[in-house]
Coordinates of C-alpha atoms in Angstrom, one line a residue:
Chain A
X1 CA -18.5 -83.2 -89.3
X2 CA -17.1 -79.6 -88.4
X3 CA -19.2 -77.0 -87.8
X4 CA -18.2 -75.2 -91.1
X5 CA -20.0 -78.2 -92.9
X6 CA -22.8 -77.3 -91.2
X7 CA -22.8 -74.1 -92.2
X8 CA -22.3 -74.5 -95.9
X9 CA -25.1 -77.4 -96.1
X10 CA -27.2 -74.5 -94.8
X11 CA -26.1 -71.7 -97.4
X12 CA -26.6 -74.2 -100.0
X13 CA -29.7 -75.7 -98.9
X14 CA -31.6 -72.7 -97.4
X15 CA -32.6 -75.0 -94.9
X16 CA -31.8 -75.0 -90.9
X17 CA -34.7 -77.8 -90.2
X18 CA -33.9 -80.7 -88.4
X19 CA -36.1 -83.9 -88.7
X20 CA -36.9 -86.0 -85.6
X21 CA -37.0 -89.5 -86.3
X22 CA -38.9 -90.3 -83.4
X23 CA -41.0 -93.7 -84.4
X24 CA -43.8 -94.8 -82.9
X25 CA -45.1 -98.1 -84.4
X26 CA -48.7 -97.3 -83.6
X27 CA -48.5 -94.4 -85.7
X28 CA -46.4 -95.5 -88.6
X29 CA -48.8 -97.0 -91.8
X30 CA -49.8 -100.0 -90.8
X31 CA -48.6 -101.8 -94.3
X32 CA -45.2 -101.3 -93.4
X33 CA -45.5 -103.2 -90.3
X34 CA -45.5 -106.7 -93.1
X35 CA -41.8 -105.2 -93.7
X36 CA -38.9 -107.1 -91.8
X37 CA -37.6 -104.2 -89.8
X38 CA -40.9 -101.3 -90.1
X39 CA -38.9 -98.8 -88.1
X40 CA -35.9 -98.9 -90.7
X41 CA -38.8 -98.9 -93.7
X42 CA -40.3 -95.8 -92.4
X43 CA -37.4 -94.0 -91.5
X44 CA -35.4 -95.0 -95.5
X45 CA -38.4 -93.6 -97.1
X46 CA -38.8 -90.5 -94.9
X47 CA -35.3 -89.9 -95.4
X48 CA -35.1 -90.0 -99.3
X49 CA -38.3 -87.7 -99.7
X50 CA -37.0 -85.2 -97.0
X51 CA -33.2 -85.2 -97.2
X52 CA -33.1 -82.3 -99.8
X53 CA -35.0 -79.8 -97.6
X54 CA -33.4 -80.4 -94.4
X55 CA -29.9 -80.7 -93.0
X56 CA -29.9 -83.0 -89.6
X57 CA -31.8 -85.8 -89.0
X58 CA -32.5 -86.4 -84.5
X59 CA -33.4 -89.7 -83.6
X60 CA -34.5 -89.9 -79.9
X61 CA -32.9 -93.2 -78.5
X62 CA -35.9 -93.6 -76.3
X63 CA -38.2 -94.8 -79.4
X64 CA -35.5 -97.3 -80.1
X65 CA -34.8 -98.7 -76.8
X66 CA -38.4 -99.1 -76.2
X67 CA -38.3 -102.4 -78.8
X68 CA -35.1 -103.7 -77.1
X69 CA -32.5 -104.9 -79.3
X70 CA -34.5 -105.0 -82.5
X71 CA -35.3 -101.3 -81.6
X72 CA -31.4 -100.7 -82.0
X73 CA -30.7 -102.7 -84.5
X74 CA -33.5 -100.2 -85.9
X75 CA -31.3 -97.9 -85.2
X76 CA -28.0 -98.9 -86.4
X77 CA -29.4 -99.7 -89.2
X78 CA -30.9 -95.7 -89.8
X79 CA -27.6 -94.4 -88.7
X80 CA -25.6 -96.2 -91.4
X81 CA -28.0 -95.8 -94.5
X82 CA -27.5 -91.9 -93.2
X83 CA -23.7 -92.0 -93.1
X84 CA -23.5 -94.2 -96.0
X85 CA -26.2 -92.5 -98.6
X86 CA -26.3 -89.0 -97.1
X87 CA -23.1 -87.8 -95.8
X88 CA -23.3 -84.5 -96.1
X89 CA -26.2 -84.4 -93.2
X90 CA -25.7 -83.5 -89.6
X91 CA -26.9 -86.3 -87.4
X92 CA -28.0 -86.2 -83.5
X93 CA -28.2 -89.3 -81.2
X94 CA -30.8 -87.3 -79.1
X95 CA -30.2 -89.6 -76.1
X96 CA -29.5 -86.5 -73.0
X97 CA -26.8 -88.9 -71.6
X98 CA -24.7 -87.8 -68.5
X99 CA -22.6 -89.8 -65.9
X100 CA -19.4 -89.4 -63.8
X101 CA -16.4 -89.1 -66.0
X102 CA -15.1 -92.9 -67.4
X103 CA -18.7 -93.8 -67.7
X104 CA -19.3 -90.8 -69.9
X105 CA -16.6 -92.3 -72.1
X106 CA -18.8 -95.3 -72.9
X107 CA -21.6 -93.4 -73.8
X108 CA -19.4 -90.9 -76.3
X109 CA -17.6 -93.6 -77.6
X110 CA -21.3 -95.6 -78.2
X111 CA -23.1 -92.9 -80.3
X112 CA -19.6 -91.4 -81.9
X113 CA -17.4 -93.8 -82.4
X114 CA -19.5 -97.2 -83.1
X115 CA -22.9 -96.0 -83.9
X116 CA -21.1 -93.2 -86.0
X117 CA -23.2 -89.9 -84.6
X118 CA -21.9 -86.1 -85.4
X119 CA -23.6 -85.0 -82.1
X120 CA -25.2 -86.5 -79.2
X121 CA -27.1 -84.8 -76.3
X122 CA -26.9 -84.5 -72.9
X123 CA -27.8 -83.4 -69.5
X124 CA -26.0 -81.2 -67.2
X125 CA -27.1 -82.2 -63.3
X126 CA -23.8 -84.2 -63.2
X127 CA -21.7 -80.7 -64.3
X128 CA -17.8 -80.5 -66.0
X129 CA -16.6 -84.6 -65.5
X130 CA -19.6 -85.4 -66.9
X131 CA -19.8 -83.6 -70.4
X132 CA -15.9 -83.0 -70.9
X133 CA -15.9 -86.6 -71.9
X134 CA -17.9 -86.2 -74.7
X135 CA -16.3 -82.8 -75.5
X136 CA -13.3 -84.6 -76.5
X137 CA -14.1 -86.0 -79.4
X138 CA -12.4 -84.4 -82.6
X139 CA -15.1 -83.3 -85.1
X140 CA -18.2 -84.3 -82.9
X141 CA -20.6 -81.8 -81.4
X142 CA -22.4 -82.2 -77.6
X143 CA -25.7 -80.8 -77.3
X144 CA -26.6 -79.8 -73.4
X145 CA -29.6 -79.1 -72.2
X146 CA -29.7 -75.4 -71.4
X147 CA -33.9 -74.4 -71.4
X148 CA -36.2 -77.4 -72.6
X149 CA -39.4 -77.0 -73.6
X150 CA -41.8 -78.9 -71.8
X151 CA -43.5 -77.5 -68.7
X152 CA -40.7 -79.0 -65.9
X153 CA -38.3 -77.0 -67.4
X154 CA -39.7 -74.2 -65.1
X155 CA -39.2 -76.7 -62.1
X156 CA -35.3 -75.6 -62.1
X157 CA -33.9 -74.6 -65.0
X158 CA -35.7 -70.8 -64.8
X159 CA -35.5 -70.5 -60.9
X160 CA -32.5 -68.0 -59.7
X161 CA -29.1 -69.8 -58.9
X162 CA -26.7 -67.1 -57.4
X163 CA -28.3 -64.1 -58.6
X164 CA -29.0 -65.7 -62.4
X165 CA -31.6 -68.0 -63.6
X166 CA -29.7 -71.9 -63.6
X167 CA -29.9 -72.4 -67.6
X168 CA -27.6 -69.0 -67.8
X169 CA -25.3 -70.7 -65.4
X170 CA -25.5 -73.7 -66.9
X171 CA -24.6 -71.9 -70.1
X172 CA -22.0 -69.7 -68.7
X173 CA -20.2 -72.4 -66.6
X174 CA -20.4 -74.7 -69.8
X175 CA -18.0 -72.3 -71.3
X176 CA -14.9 -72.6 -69.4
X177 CA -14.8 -76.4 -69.8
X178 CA -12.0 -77.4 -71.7
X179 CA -13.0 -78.1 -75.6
X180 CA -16.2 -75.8 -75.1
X181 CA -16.1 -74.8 -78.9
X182 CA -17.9 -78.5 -79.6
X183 CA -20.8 -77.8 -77.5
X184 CA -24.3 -76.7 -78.7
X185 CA -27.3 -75.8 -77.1
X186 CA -31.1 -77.1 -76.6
X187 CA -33.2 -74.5 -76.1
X188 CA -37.0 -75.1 -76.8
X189 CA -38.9 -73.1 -79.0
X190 CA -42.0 -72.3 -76.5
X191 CA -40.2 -70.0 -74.7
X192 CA -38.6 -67.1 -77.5
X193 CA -38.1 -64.4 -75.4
X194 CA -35.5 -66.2 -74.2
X195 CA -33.3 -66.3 -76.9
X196 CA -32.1 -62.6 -76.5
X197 CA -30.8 -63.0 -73.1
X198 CA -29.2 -66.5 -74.4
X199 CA -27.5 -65.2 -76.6
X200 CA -25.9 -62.5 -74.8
X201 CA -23.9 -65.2 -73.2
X202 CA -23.3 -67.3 -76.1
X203 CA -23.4 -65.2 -79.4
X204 CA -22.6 -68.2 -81.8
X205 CA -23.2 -71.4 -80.5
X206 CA -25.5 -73.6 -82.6
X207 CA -28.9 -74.2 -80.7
X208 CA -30.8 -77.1 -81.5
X209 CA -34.4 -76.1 -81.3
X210 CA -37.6 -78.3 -80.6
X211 CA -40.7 -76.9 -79.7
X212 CA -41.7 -75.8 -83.1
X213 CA -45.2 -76.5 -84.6
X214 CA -46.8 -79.6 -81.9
X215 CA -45.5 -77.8 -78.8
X216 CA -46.7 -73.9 -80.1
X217 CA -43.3 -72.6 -80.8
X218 CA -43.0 -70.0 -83.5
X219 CA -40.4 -69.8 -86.1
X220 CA -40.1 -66.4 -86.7
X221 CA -39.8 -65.0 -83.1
X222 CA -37.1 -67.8 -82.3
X223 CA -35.4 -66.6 -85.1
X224 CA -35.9 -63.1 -84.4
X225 CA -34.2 -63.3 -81.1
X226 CA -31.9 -66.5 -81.5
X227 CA -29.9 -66.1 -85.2
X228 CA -26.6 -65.2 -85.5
X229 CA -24.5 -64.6 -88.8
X230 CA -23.7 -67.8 -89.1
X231 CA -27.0 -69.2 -88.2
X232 CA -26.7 -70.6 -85.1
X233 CA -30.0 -72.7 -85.0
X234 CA -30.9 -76.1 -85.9
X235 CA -34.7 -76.0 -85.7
X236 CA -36.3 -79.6 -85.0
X237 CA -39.8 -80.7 -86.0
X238 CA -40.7 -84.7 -85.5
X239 CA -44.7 -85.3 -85.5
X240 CA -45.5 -82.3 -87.8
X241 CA -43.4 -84.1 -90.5
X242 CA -43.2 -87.6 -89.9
X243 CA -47.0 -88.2 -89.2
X244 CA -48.4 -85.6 -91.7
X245 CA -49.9 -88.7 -92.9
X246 CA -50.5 -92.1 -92.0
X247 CA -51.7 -94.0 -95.2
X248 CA -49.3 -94.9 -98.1
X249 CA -48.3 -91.7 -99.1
X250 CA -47.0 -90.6 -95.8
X251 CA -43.4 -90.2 -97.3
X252 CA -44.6 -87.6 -99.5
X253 CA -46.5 -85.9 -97.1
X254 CA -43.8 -85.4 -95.1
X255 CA -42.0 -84.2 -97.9
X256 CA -44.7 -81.5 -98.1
X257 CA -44.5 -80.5 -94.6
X258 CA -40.7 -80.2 -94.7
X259 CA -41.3 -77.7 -97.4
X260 CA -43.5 -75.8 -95.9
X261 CA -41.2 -74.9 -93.3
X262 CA -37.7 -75.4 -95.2
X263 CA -39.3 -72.3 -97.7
X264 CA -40.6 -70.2 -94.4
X265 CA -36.5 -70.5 -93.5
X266 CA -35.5 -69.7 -97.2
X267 CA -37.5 -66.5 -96.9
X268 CA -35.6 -66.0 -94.0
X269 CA -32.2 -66.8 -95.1
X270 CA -32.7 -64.5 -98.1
Chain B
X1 CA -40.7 -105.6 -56.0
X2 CA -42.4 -103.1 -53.1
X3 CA -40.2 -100.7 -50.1
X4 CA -41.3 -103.7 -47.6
X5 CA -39.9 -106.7 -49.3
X6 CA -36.9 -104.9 -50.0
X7 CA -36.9 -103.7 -46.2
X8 CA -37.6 -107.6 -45.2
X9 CA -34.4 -108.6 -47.1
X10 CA -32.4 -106.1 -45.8
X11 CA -33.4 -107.2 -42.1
X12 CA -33.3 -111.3 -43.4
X13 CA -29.7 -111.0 -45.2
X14 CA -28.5 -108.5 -42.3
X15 CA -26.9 -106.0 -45.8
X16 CA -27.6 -103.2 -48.0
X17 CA -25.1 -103.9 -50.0
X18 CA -25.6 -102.8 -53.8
X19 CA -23.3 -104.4 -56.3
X20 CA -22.5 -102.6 -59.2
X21 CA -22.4 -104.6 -62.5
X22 CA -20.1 -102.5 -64.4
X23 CA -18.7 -105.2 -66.9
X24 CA -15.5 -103.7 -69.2
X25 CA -14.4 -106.3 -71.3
X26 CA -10.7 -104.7 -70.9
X27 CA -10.9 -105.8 -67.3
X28 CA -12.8 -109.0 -66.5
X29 CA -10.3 -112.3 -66.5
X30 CA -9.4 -112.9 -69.8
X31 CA -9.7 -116.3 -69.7
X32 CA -13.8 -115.5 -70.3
X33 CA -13.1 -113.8 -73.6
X34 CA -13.7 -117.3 -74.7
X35 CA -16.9 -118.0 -73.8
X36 CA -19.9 -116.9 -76.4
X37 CA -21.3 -113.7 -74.2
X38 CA -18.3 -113.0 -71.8
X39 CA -20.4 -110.1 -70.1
X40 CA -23.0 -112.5 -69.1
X41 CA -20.4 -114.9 -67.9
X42 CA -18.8 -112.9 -65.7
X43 CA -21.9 -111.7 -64.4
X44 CA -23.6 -115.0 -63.9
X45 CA -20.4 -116.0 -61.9
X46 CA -20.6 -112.7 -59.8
X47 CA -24.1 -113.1 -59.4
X48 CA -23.9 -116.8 -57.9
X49 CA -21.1 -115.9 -55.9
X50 CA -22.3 -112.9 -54.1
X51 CA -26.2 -113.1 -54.3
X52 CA -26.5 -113.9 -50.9
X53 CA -24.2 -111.1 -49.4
X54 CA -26.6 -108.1 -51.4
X55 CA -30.0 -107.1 -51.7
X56 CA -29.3 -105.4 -55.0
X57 CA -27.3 -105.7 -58.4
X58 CA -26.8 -102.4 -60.6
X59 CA -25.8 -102.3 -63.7
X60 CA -25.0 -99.1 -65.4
X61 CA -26.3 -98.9 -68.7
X62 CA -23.1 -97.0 -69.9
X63 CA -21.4 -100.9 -70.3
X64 CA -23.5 -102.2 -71.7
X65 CA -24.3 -99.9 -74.8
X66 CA -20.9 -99.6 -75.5
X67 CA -21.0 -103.1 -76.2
X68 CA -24.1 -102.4 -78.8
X69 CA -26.8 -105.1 -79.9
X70 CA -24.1 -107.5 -78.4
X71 CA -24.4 -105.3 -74.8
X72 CA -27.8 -105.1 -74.7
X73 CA -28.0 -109.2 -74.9
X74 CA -25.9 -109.3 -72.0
X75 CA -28.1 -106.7 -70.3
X76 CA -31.1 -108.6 -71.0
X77 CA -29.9 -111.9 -70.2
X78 CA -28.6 -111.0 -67.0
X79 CA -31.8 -109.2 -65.9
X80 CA -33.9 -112.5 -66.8
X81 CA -31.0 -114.2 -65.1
X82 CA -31.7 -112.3 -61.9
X83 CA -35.2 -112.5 -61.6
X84 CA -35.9 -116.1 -62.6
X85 CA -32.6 -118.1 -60.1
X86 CA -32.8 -114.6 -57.5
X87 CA -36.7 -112.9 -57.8
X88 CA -35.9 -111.4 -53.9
X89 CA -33.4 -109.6 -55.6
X90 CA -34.1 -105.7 -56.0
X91 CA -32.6 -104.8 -59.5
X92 CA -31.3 -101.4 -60.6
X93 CA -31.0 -100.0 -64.2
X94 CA -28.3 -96.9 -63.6
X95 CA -29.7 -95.3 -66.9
X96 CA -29.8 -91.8 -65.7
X97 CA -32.6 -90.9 -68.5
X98 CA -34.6 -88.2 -68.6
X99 CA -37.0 -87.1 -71.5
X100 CA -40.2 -85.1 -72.2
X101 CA -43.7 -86.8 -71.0
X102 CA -44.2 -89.4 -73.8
X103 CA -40.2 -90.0 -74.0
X104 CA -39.9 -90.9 -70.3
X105 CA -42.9 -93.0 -70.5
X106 CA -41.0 -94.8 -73.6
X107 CA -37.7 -95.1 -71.3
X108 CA -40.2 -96.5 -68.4
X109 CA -41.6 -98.8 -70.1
X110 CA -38.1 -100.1 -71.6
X111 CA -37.1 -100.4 -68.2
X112 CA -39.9 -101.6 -66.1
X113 CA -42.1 -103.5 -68.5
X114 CA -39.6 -105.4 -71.0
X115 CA -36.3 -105.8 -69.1
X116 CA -38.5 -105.7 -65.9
X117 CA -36.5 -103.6 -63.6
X118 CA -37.7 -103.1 -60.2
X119 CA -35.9 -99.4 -60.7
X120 CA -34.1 -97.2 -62.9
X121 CA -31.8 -94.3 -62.2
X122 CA -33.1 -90.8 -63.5
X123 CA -31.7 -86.9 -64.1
X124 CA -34.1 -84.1 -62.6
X125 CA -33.1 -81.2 -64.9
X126 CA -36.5 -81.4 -67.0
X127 CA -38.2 -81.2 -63.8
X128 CA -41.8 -83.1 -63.0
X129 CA -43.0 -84.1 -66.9
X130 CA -40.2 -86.2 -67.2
X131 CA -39.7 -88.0 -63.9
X132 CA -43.8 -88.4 -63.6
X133 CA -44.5 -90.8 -66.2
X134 CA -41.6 -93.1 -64.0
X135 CA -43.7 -92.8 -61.2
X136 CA -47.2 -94.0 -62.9
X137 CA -45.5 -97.7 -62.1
X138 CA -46.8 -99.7 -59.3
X139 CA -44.3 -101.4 -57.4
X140 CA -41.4 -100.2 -59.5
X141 CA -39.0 -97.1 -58.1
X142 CA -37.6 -94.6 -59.6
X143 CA -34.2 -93.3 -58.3
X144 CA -33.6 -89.3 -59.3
X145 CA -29.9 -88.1 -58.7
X146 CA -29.8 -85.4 -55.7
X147 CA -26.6 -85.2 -55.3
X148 CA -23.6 -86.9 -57.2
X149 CA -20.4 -88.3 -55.9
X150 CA -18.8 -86.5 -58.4
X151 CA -16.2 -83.5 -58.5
X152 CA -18.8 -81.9 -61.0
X153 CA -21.3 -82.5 -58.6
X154 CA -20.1 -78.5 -57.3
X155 CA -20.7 -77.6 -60.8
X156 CA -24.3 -76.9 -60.3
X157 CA -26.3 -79.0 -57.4
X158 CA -25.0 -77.3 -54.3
X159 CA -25.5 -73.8 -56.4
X160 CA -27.5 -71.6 -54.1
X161 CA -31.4 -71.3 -55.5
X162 CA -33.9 -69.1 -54.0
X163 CA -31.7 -69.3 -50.7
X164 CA -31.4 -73.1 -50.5
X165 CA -28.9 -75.5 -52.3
X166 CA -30.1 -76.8 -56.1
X167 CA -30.1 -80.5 -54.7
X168 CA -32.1 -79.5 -51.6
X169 CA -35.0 -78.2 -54.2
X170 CA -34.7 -81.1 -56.2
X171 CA -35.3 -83.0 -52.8
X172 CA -38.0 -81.1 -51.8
X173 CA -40.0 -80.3 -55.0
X174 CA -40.1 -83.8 -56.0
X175 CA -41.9 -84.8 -52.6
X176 CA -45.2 -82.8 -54.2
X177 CA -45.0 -85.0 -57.4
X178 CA -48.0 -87.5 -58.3
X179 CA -47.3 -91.2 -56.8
X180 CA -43.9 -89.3 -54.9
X181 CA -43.6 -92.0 -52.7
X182 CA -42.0 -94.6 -55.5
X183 CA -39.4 -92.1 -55.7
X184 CA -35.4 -93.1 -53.9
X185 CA -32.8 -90.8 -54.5
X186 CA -29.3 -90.8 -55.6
X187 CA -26.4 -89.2 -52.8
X188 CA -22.8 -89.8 -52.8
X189 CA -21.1 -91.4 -49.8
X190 CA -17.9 -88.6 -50.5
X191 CA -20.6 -86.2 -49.2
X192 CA -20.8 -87.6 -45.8
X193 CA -21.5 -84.5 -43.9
X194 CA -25.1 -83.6 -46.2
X195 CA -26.9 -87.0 -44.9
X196 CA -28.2 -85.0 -42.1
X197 CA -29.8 -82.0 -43.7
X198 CA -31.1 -84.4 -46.7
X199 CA -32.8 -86.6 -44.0
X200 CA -34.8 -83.1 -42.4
X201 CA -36.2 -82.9 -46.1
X202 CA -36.5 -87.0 -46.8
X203 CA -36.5 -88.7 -43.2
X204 CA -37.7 -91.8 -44.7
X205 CA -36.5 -92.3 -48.5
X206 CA -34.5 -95.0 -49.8
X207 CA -30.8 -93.2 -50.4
X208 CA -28.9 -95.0 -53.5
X209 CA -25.3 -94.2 -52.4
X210 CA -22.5 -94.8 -54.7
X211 CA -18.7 -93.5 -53.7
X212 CA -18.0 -96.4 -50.9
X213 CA -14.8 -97.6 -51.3
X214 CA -13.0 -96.4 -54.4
X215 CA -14.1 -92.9 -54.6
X216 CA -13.3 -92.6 -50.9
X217 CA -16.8 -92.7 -49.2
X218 CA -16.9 -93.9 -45.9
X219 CA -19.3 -96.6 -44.3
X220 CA -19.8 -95.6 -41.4
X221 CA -20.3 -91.9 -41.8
X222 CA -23.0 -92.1 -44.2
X223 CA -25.0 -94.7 -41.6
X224 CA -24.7 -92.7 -38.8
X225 CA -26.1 -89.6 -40.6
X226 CA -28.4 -91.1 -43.1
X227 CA -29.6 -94.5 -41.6
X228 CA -33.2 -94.6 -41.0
X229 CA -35.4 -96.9 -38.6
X230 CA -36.1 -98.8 -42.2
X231 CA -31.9 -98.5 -43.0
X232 CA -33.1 -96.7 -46.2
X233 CA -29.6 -97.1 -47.5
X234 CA -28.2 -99.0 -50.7
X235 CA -24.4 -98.9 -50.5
X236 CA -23.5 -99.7 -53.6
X237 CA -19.8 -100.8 -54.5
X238 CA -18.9 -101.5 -58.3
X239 CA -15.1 -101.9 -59.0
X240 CA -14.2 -102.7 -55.7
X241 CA -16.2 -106.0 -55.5
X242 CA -16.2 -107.4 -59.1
X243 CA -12.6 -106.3 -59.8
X244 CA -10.9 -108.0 -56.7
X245 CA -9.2 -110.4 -58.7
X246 CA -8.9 -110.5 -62.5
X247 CA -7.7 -114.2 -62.6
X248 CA -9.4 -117.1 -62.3
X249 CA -10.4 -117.0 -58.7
X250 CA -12.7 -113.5 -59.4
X251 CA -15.6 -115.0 -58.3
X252 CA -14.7 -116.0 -54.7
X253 CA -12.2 -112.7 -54.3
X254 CA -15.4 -111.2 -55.1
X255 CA -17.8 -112.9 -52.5
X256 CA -14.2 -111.8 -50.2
X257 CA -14.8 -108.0 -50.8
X258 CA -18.7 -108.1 -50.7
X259 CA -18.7 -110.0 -47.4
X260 CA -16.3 -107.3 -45.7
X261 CA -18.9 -104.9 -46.3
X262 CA -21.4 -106.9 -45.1
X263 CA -19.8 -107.8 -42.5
X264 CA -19.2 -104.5 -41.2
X265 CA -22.7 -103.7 -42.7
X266 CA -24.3 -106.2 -39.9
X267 CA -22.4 -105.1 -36.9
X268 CA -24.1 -101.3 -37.7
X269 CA -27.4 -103.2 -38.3
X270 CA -26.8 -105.1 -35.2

């Protein structure tokens, strides 16, 4: 998908929510566990009752590979009734991959080319040879971790690398790599006042943005500080939406949670 | 598996030889194409031919999952391979993940509990939430990259950051971290010369070190400045070893490569 795709699901939806599809089968209703594959079950229904109010759906691999290969069979499976049923939504292998330079090639060819993702992420510590492989992909987007939300981020991420905190090298670095136009950001929701100094060094990447909701991260300020013209922000929300409920109306529930939020970004949009 | 029986094999085997289990179907002999899992062939045939000349087998994920559901079959069976016909074995998943809290604990658990793993390979940029719940695992090890054999490897880890180099604070802020002492850490061989500051912060950790051979590494260097009363070294050599013939005769051309370097590894041990 090219990033003007993106952009017009958007403008028509009024939606920039993302949906993490991040399944946990202790918390899924426990009368889908009777169904053949329960992951697949709960994430088909989620994904009919929300696909109308958001535009990208994230699962993190880590769910998946935790059941082995029925977990990514699980997977495969989600990916393709996506592609197949809904192909006008962005999708995100949220796997934060990253290895020297052929091996990095596996990975991008894995999540775009066979599993069929629009966008995968990944993690920095490895530097150029390790993202450029993914970067050259036609069409596909890379997602680096720039300023993550949890509390380690302030481990490295924030402390001062050559007179600037490492994320804004990470970010301005990221830039000169050839094919820099396919990367996009993850910068967590928790910490807003960020966003202003962000995106003085990139004013129109897309950032995808968890933190919202669970992890105290507030809507408005991110988009205070972090929208551009075009956007520019992919906001994610998992356990707010796909646990809403646990009993057999959970898909609606998390229809109605999706709303909520997809109408706070309308207001916004308009 | 615990430090000391891997230390007692070490001393028994006289190596510290890590074989990498990088399987590309493009470059295995192609007479194994025929067989039903031809990546679990090939490494049961590497496996019985070199078992007694390492202490350790690594595959990198990367091969596997490019492979899909068919990859992680040969993943699996090769780990229950290795620890049912070679328990002494330490085993190595290179998966370089790195996740929030509950995420890592989802990648652990993957690693350690179902494919059973003595280690896996992790990324530090999320900082101590998402290399902790790795720890929480008695007896298993988790192996955080400090510094990569890379070219990117300049990118961002030997960045000045608050007057000391990124991979140095990596190194150091890891030691305060709950249960730090199942921790090992990744260094290149190509970066010879850092062995003897990194053992001033980590006199006594168990160095992964990749770069030996093909990537231009050399033995002897790294011993003399990071060898440590316990060796606390894993050379590691992938392509090298299970690439030394791609015709019929790959096995023994491989046990031919991997006893060079243990040969030369038991005249330093010696």
């Amino acid at each position: 998908m090219t990033t003007k795709q993106l952009i017009e699901q958007i403008q028509k939806k009024k939606t920039f929510l993302c949906i993490g599809l991040d399944v946990d089968l202790n918390k899924i209703p426990q009368h889908l566990l009777k169904e053949e594959d329960p992951i697949f079950a709960f994430n088909k229904a989620i994904i009919d009752a929300t696909h109308h109010l958001c535009v990208a759906y994230k699962p993190n691999t880590a769910f998946y590979e935790a059941y082995g290969i029925k977990g990514w069979k699980s997977l495969e499976k989600t990916i393709k009734y996506l592609n197949e049923k809904y192909p006008e939504i962005f999708t995100i292998a949220d796997a934060k991959r990253g290895d020297i330079g052929n091996t990095s090639t596996m990975y991008a060819k894995a999540f775009f080319e066979d599993l069929a993702f629009d966008s995968v992420t990944v993690a920095p510590y490895m530097g150029k040879d390790s993202v450029e492989p993914f970067l050259a992909f036609k069409d596909k987007h890379t997602i680096m971790l720039a300023l993550t939300s949890n509390a380690g981020a302030f481990d490295f991420q924030t402390k001062t690398v050559d007179g600037k905190e490492l994320y804004k090298q990470v970010l301005e670095t990221s830039k000169t790599w050839t094919n820099a136009e396919n990367l996009m950001y993850v910068v967590g929701a928790t910490k807003a006042e960020y966003f202003a100094d962000i995106r003085k060094i990139i004013p129109n990447s897309f950032l995808l943005v968890p933190g919202v909701g669970a992890q105290g991260g507030n809507l408005q300020d991110v988009c205070k500080y972090g929208m551009t013209d075009n956007v520019g922000l992919l906001i994610n929300s998992s356990r707010g939406i796909i646990y809403a409920s646990q009993n057999e109306d959970f898909a609606e529930a998390a229809a109605k949670s999706a709303e909520i939020l997809q109408q706070e970004m309308k207001a916004i949009l308009e």
